[in-house]
CSV table of C-alpha atoms and ligand atoms in Angstrom, one decimal:
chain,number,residue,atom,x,y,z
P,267,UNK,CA,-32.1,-9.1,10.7
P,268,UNK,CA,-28.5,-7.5,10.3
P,269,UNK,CA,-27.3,-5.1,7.4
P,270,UNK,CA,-25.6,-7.6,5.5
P,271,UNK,CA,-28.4,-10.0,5.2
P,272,UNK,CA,-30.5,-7.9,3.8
P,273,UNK,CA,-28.3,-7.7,1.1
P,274,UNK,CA,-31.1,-9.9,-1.7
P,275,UNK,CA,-28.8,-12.0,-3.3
P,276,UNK,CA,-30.3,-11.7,-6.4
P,277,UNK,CA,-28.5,-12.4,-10.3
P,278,UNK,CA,-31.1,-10.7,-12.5
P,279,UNK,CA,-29.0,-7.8,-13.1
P,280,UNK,CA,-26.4,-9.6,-15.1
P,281,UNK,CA,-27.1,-9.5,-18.9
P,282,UNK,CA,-24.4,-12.4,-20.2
P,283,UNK,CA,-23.8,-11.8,-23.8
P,284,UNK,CA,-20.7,-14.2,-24.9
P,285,UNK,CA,-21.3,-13.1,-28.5
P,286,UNK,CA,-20.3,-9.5,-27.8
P,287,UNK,CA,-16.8,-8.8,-28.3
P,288,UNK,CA,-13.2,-10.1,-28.5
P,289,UNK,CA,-11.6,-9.7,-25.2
P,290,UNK,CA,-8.1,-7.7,-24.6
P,291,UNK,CA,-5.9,-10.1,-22.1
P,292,UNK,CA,-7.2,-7.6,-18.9
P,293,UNK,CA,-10.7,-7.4,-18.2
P,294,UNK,CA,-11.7,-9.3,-21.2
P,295,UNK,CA,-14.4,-10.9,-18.7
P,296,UNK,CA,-15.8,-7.2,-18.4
P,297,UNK,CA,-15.9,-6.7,-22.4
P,298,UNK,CA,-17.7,-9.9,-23.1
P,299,UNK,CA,-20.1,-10.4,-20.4
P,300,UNK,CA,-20.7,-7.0,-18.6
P,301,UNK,CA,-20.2,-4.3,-21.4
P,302,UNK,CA,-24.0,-3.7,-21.1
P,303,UNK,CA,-23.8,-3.2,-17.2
P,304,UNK,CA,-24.3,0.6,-17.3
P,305,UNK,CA,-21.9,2.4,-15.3
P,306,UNK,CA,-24.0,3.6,-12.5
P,307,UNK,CA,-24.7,-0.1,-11.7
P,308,UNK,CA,-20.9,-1.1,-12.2
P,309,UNK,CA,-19.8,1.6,-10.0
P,310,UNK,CA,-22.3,0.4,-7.2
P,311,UNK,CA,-20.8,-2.1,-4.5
P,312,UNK,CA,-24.0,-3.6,-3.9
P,313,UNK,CA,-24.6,-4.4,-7.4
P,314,UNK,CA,-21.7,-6.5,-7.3
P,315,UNK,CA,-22.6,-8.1,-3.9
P,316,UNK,CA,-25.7,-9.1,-5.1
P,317,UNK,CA,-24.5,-10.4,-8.3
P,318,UNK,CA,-21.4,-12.4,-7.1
P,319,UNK,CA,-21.3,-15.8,-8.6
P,320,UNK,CA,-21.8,-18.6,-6.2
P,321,UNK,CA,-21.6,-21.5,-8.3
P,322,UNK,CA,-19.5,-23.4,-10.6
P,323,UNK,CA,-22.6,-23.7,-13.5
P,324,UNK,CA,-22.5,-19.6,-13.1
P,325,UNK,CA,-18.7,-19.9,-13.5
P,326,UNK,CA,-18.6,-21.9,-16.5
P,327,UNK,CA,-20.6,-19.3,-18.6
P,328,UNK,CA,-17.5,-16.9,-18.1
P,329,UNK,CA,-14.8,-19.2,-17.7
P,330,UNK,CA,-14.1,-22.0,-20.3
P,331,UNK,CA,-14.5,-25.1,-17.9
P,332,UNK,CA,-14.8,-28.7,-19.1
P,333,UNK,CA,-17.9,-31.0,-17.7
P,334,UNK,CA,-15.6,-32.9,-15.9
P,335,UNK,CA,-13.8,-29.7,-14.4
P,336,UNK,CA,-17.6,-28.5,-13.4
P,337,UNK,CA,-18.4,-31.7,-11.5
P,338,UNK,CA,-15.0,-32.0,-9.7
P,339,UNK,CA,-15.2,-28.3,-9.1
P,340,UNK,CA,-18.9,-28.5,-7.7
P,341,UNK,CA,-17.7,-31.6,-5.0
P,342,UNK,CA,-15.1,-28.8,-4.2
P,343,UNK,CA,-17.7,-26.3,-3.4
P,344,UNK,CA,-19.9,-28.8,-1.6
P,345,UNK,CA,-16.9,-28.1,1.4
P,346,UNK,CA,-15.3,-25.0,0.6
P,347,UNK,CA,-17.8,-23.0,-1.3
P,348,UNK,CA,-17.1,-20.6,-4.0
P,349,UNK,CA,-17.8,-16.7,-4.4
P,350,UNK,CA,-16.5,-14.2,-6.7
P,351,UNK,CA,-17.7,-10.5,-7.1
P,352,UNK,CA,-18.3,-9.7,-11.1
P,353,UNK,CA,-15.4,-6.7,-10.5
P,354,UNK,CA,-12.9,-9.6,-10.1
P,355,UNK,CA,-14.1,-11.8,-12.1
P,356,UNK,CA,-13.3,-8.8,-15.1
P,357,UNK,CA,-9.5,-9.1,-13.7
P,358,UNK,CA,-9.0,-12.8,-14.8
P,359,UNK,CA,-8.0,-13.7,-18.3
P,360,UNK,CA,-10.5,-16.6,-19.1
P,361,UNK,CA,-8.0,-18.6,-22.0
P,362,UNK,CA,-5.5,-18.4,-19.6
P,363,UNK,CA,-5.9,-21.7,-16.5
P,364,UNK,CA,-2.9,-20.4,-14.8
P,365,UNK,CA,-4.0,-17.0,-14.7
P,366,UNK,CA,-2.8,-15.5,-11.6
P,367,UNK,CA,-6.2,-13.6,-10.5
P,368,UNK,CA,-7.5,-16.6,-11.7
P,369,UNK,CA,-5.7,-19.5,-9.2
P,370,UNK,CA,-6.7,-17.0,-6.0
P,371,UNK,CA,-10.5,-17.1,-6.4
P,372,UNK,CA,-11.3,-20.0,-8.6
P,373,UNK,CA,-11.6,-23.7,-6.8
P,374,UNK,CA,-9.2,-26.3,-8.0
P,375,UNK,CA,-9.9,-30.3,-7.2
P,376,UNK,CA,-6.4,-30.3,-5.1
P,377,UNK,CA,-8.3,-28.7,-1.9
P,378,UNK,CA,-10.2,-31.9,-2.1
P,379,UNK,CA,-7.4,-34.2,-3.5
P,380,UNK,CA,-4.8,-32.9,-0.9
P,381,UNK,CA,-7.0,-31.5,1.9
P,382,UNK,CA,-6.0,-33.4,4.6
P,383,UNK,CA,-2.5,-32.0,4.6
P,384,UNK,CA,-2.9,-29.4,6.9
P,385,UNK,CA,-4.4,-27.9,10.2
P,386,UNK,CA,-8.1,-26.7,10.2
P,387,UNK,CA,-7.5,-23.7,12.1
P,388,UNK,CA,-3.7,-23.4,12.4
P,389,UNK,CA,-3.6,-20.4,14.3
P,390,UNK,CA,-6.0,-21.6,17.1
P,391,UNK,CA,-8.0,-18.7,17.3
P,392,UNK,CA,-10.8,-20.7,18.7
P,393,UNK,CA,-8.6,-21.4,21.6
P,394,UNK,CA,-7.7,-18.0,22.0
P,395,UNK,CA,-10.9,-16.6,22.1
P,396,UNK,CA,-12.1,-13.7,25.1
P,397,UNK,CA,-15.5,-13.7,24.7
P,398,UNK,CA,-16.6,-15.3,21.3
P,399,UNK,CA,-15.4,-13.3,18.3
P,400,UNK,CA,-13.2,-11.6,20.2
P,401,UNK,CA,-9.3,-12.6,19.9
P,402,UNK,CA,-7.1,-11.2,22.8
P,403,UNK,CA,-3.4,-13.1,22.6
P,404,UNK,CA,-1.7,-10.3,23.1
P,405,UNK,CA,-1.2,-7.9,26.2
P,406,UNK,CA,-2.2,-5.0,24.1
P,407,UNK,CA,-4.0,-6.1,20.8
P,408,UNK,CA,-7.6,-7.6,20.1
P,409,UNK,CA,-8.8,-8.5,17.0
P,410,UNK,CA,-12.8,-8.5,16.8
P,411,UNK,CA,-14.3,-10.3,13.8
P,412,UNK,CA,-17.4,-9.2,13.1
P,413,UNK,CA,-18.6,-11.4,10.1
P,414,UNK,CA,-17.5,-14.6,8.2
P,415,UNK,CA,-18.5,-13.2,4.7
P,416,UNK,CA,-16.2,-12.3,2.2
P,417,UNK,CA,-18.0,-10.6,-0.9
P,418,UNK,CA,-15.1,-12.8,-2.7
P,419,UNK,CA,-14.0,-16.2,-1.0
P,420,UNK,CA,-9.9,-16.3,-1.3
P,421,UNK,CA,-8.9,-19.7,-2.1
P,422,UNK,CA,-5.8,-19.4,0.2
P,423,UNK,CA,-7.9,-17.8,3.0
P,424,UNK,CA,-6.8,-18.9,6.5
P,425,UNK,CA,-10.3,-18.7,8.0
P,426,UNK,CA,-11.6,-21.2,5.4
P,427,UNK,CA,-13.2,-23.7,7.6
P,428,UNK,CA,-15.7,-20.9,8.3
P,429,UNK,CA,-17.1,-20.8,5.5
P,430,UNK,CA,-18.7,-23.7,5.3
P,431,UNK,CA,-21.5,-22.0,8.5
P,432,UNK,CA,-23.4,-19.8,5.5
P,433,UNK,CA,-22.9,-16.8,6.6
P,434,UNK,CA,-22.9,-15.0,9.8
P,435,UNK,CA,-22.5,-11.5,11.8
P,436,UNK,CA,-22.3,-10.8,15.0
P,437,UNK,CA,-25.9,-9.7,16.6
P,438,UNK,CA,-25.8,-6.6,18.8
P,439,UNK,CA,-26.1,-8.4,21.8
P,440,UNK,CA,-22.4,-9.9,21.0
P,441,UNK,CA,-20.5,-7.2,19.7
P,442,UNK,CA,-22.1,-5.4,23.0
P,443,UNK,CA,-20.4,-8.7,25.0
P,444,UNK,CA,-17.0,-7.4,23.0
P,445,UNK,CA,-17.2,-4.2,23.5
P,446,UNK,CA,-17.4,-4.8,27.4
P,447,UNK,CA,-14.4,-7.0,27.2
P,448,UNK,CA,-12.4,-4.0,25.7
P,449,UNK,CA,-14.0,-1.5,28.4
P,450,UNK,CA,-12.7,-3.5,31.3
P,451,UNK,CA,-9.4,-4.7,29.7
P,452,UNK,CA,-7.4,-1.1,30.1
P,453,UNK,CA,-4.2,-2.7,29.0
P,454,UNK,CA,-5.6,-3.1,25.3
P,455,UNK,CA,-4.7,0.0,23.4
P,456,UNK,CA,-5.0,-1.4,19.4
P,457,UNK,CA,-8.2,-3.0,18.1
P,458,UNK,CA,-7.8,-5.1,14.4
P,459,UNK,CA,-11.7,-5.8,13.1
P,460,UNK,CA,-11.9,-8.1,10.8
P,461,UNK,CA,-14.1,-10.5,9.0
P,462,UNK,CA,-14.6,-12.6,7.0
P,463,UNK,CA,-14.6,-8.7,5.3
P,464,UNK,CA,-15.9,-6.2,8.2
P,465,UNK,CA,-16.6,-3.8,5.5
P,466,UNK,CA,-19.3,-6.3,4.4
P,467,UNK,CA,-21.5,-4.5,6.9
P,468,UNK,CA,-23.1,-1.5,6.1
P,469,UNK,CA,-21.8,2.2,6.7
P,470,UNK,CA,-23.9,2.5,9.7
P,471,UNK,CA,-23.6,-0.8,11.5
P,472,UNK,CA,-19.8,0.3,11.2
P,473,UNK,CA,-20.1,3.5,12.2
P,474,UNK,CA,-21.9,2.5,15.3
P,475,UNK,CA,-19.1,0.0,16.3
P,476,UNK,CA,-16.3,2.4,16.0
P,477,UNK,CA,-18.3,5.1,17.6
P,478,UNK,CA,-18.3,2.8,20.8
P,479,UNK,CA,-14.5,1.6,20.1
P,480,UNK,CA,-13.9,5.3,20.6
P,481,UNK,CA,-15.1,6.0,23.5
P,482,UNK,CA,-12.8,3.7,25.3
P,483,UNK,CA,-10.7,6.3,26.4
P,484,UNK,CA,-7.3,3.6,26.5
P,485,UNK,CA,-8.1,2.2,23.1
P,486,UNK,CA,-5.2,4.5,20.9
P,487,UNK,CA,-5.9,2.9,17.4
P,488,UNK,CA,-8.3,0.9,15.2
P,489,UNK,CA,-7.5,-1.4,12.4
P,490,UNK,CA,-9.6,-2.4,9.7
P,491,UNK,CA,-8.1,-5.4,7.9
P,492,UNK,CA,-10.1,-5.9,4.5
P,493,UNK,CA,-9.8,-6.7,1.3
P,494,UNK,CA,-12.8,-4.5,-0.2
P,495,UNK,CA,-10.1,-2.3,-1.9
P,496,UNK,CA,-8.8,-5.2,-4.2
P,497,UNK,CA,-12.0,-7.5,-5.1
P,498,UNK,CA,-14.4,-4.7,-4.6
P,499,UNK,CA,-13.0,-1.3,-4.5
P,500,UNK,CA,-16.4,0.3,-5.5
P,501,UNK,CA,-17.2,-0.1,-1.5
P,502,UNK,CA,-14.4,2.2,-0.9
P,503,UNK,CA,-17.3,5.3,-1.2
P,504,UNK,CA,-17.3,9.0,-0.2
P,505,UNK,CA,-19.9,7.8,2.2
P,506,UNK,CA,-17.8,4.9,3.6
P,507,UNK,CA,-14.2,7.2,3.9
P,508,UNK,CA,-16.1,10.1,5.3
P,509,UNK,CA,-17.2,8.0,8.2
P,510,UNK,CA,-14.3,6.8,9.0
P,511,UNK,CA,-12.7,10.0,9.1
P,512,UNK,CA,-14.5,10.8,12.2
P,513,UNK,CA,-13.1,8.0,14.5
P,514,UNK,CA,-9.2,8.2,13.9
P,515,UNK,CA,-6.6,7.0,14.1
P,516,UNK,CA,-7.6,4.4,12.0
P,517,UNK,CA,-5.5,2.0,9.9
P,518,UNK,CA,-6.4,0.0,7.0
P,519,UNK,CA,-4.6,-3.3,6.1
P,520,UNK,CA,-5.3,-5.0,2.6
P,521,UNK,CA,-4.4,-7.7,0.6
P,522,UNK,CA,-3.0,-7.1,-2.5
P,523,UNK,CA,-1.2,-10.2,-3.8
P,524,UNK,CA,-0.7,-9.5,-7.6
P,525,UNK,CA,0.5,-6.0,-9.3
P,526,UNK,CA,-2.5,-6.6,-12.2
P,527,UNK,CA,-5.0,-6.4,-8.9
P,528,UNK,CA,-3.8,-2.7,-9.0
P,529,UNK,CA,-6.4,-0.9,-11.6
P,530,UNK,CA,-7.4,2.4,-11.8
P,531,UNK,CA,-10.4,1.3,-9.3
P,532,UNK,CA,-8.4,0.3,-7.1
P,533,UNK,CA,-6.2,2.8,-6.7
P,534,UNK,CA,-9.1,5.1,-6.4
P,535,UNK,CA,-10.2,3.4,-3.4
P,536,UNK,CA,-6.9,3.6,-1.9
P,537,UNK,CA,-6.5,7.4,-2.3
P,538,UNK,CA,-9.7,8.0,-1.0
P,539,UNK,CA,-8.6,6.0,2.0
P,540,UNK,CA,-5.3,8.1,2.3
P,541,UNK,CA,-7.4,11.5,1.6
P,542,UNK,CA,-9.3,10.8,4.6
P,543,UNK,CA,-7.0,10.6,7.0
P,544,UNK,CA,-6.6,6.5,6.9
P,545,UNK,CA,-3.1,5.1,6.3
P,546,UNK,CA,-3.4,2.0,3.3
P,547,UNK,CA,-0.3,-0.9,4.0
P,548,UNK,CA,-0.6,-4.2,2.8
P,549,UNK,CA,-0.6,-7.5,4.0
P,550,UNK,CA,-0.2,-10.2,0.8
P,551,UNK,CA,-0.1,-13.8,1.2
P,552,UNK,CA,2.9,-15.7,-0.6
P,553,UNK,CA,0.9,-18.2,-3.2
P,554,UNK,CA,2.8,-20.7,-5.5
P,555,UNK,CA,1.9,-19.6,-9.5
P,556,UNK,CA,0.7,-16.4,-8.0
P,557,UNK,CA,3.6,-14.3,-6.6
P,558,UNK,CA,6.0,-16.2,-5.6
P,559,UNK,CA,8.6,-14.8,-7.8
P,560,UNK,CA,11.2,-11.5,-7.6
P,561,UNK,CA,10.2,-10.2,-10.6
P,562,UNK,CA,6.5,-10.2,-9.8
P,563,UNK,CA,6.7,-9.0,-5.9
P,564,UNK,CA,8.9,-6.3,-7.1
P,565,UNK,CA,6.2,-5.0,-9.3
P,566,UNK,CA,3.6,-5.5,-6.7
P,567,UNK,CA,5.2,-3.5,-4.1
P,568,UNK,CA,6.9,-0.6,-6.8
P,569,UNK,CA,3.1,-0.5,-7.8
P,570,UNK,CA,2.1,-0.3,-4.1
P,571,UNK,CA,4.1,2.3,-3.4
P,572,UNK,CA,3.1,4.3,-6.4
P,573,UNK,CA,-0.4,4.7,-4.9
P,574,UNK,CA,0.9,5.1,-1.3
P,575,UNK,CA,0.7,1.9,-0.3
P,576,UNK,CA,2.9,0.7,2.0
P,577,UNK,CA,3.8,-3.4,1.3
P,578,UNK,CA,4.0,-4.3,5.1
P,579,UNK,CA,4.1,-8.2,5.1
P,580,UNK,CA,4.8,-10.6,3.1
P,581,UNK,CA,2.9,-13.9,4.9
P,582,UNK,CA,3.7,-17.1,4.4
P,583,UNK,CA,0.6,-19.3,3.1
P,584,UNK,CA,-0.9,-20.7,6.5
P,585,UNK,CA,-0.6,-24.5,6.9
P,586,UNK,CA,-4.7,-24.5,6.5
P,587,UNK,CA,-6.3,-27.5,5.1
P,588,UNK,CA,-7.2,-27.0,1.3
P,589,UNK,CA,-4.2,-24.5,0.4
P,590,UNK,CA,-1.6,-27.3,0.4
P,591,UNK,CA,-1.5,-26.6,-3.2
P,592,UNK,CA,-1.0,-22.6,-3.1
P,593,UNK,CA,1.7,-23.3,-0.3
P,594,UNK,CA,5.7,-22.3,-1.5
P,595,UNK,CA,8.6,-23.7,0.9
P,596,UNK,CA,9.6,-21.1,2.9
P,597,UNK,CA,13.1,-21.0,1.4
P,598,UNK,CA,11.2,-19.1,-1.6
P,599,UNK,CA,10.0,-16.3,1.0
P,600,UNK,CA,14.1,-15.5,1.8
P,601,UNK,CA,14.9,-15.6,-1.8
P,602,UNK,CA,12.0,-13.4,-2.5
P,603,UNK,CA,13.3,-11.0,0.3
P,604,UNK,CA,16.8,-11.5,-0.8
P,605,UNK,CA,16.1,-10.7,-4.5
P,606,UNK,CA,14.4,-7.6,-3.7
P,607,UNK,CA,16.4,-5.7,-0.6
P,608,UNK,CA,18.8,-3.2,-1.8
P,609,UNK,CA,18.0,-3.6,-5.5
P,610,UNK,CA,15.0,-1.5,-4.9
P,611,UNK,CA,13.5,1.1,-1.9
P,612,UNK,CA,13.4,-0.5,1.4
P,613,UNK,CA,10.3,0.8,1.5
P,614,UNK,CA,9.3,-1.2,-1.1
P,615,UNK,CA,10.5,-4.3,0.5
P,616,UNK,CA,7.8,-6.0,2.9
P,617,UNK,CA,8.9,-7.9,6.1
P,618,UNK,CA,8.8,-11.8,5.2
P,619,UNK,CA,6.7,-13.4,8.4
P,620,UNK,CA,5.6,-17.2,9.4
P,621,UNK,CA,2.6,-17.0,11.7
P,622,UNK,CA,3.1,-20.0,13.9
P,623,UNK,CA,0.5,-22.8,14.3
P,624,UNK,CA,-0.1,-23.3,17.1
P,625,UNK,CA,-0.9,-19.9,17.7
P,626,UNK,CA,2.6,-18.9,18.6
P,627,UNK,CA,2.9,-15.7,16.4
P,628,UNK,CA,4.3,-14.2,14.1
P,629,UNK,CA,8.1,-14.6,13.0
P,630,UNK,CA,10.2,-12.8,10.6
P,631,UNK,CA,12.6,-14.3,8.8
P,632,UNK,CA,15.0,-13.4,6.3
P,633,UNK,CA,17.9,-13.8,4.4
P,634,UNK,CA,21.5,-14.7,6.3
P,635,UNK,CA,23.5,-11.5,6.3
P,636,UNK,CA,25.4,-12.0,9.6
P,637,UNK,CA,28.2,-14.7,8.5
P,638,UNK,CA,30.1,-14.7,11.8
P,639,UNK,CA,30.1,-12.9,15.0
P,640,UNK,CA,32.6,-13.0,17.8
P,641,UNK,CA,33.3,-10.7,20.6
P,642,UNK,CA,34.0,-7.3,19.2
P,643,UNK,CA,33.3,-8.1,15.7
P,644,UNK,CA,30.3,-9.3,12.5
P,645,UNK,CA,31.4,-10.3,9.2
P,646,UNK,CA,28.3,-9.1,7.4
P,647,UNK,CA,27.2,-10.0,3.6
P,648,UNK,CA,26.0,-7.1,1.6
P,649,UNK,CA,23.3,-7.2,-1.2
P,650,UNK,CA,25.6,-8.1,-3.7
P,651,UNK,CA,26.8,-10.9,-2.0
P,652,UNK,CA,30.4,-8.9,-0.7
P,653,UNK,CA,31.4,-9.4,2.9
P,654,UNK,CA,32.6,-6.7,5.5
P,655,UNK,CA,34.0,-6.6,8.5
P,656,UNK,CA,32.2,-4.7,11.1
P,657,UNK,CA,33.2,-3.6,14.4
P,658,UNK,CA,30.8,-4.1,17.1
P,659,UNK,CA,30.5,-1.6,19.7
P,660,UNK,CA,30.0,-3.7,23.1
P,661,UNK,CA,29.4,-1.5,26.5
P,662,UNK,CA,30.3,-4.4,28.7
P,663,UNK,CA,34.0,-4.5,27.4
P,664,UNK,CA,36.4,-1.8,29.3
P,665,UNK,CA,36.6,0.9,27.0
P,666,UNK,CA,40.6,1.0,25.7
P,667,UNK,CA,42.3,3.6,25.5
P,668,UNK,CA,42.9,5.2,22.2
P,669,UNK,CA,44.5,7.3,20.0
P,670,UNK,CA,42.6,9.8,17.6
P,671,UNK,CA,44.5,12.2,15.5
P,672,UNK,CA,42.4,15.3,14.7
P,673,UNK,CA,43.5,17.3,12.0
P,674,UNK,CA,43.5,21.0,11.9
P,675,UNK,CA,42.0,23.5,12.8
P,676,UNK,CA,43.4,22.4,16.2
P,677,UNK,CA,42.5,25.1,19.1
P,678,UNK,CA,39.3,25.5,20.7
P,679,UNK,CA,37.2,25.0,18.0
P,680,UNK,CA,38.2,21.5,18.2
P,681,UNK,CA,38.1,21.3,22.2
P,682,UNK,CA,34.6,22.0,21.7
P,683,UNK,CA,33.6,19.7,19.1
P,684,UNK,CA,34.9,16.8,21.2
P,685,UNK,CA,33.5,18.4,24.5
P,686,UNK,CA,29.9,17.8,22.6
P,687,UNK,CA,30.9,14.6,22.4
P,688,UNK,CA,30.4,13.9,26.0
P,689,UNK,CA,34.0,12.3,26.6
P,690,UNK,CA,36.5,13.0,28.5
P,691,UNK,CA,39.7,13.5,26.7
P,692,UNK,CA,43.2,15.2,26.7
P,693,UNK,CA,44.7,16.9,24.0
P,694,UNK,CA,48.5,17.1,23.1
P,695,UNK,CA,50.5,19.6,21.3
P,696,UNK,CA,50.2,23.6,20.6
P,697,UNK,CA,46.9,24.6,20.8
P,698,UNK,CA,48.0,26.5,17.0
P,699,UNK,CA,49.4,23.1,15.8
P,700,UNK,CA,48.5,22.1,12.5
P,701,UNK,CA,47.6,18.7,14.1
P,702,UNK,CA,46.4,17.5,17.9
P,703,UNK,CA,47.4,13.8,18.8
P,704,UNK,CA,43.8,13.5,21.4
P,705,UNK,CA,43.1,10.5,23.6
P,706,UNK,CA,39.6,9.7,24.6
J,1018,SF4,S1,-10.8,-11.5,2.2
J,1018,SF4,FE1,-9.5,-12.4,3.8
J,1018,SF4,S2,-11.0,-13.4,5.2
J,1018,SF4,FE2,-12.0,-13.0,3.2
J,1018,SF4,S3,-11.8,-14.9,2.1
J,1018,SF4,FE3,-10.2,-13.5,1.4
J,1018,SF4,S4,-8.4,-14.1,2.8
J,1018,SF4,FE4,-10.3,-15.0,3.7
């Protein structure tokens, strides 16, 4: 039996009492159903695990849902199942339906009503498979994913059509077949693991993986993509971070999609992350009522920054069957990017990215600054919409001669300035002129 099955999946923990207390609009959930959930259990990632709620009768004692809401949302679950740890569950505002936190882990009847739009597995990982769980499509990159379980099930999650397998991770023996692969593939120098959540297994099953990842002498970095920090940052441990320190470089990639996913938890997490040596960037999926506005990305990735988070890409939603509804034309991705680019850090500003079905890859796009290019010349649109010329540099066209005027202090501080340049000019006129006439 692996770590994460042993996990006892247990609900007698919770202590629901709806009569408690009038919520506040942020973790109102917390204040009327888990305010007698002492801290020590709270704070304890496997308390949450165990206690995640799987079903829509569970859901409907926190979240006002009518009987015909439950039984369309329990055919929903019947194909793409539902699971939600108690930490998020806290984040959504139950007397709100639109609630942002809300639309990305509770199911809605449009995955049924407009799930055949869409591919199954639009990035044809299957196809692209090494060995099984192990994706090599490019030269230097694998991804390994080590479970299908989430301890919360994203509604928008590209990997969907997984879930409906109950639960898996990868024996020994495969992860062994894996490693192999990596040992006799010396032209793979960057490893992604991934899930489902790969922090889902325990400390040591990790550890022992990324020990062996290690010892591949050509394999330069890990990356852990997970998003633990944001529906679960209590995994984020002392235990956890001081592990990983020991098998660096490692990089961490997670999904934060809204700025009220940011709590004081979460950024915890993140800053233990950072203390021990792992660099945080995120990844967050564009998702129609969620983020897909300026105002709200620009608080995302101000807030991002703010706990040294790096907002990396922006994704547009994945053409995957059952997320036709969270889908935004693309068009709002370039407006996005063009609303935030030079009105705030770039830093702040994430790159905008298709991933092709197909499994063509990724592709940035954003918005149309070059108007016009010819030979020696771009007429460029700035931020505000103002266009400039721009001369083009172009090594192929004979360089012309011309004419700079350099003005004093002529002499041979000025023969050595354009000596550094590594040109060969002449200069004209008294070396004690005010001004040398100089052609390069
Ligand atoms: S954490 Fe990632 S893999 Fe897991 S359900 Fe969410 S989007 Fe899918």
């Amino acid at each position: 039996m692996n770590e994460a099955d042993k996990e006892p999946p247990g609900k007698s923990d919770i202590i629901l009492n709806p009569e408690e207390e009038p919520p506040g609009k942020t973790a109102a959930i917390r204040h009327r159903y888990f305010e007698h959930i002492p801290d020590s259990l709270w704070n304890d990632w496997k308390w949450h695990f165990r206690n995640r709620i799987t079903t829509v009768g569970q859901l409907a004692k926190f979240i006002p849902l009518s009987t015909e809401e439950q039984a369309h949302l329990s055919l929903v679950t019947m194909r793409y199942p539902l699971s939600i740890t108690p930490y998020y569950l806290s984040l959504i505002d139950p007397d709100d339906p639109g609630d942002p936190i809300r639309k990305q882990a509770v199911p809605s009847a449009l995955e049924i009503t407009m799930g055949a739009i869409g591919l199954e597995d639009p990035l044809a990982e299957k196809e692209d498979s090494a060995v099984p769980g192990l994706v090599h499509r490019y030269p230097d990159r694998a991804l390994m994913v080590l479970t299908d379980i989430c301890p919360m099930l994203c509604r928008h999650c590209t990997r969907k059509r997984e879930w409906r397998h109950g639960g898996w991770v990868r024996t020994d023996g495969e992860i062994e077949v894996m490693l192999e692969y990596l040992r006799r593939n010396g032209n793979i120098r960057d490893v992604i693991i991934s899930g489902g959540d790969p922090l889902t297994l325990s400390t040591r099953r990790l550890e022992n993986i990324l020990s062996k990842i290690r010892e591949i002498r050509h394999i330069e970095i890990i990356r852990i993509g997970t998003r633990f920090p944001v529906v679960l940052p209590q995994r984020v441990d002392e235990e956890l971070c001081s592990m990983l320190s020991k098998y660096g470089p490692i990089w961490l990639n997670t999904h934060f999609n809204h700025p009220r996913e940011i709590t004081p938890q979460a950024a915890e997490a993140c800053d233990r992350l950072l203390r021990s040596g792992v660099p945080v960037n995120n990844q967050s999926v564009l998702l129609r009522g969620v983020n897909d506005t300026v105002e709200t990305q620009l608080k995302l990735c101000q807030s991002l920054l703010k706990i040294k988070v790096r907002p990396y890409y922006l994704f547009q939603c994945d053409e995957v069957q059952g997320t036709e509804h969270l889908r935004t034309p693309v068009e709002t991705g370039i407006k996005i990017i063009e609303g935030m680019r030079g009105h705030t850090s770039g830093l702040a500003v994430p790159t905008f990215v298709v991933d092709l079905s197909h499994g063509g890859g990724k592709v940035p796009l954003q918005p149309k600054y070059v108007l016009a290019q010819t030979e020696g010349e771009l007429l460029l649109r700035n931020y505000e919409g103002h266009v400039f010329r721009y001369r083009n540099p172009d090594s192929r066209r004979p360089q012309k001669k011309e004419v700079v005027e350099v003005v004093s202090p002529a002499g041979d501080a000025v023969d050595r300035a354009l000596a550094s340049t590594g040109l060969s000019f002449e200069s004209q006129g008294a070396k004690d002129a005010d001004r040398v006439v100089v052609r390069s």
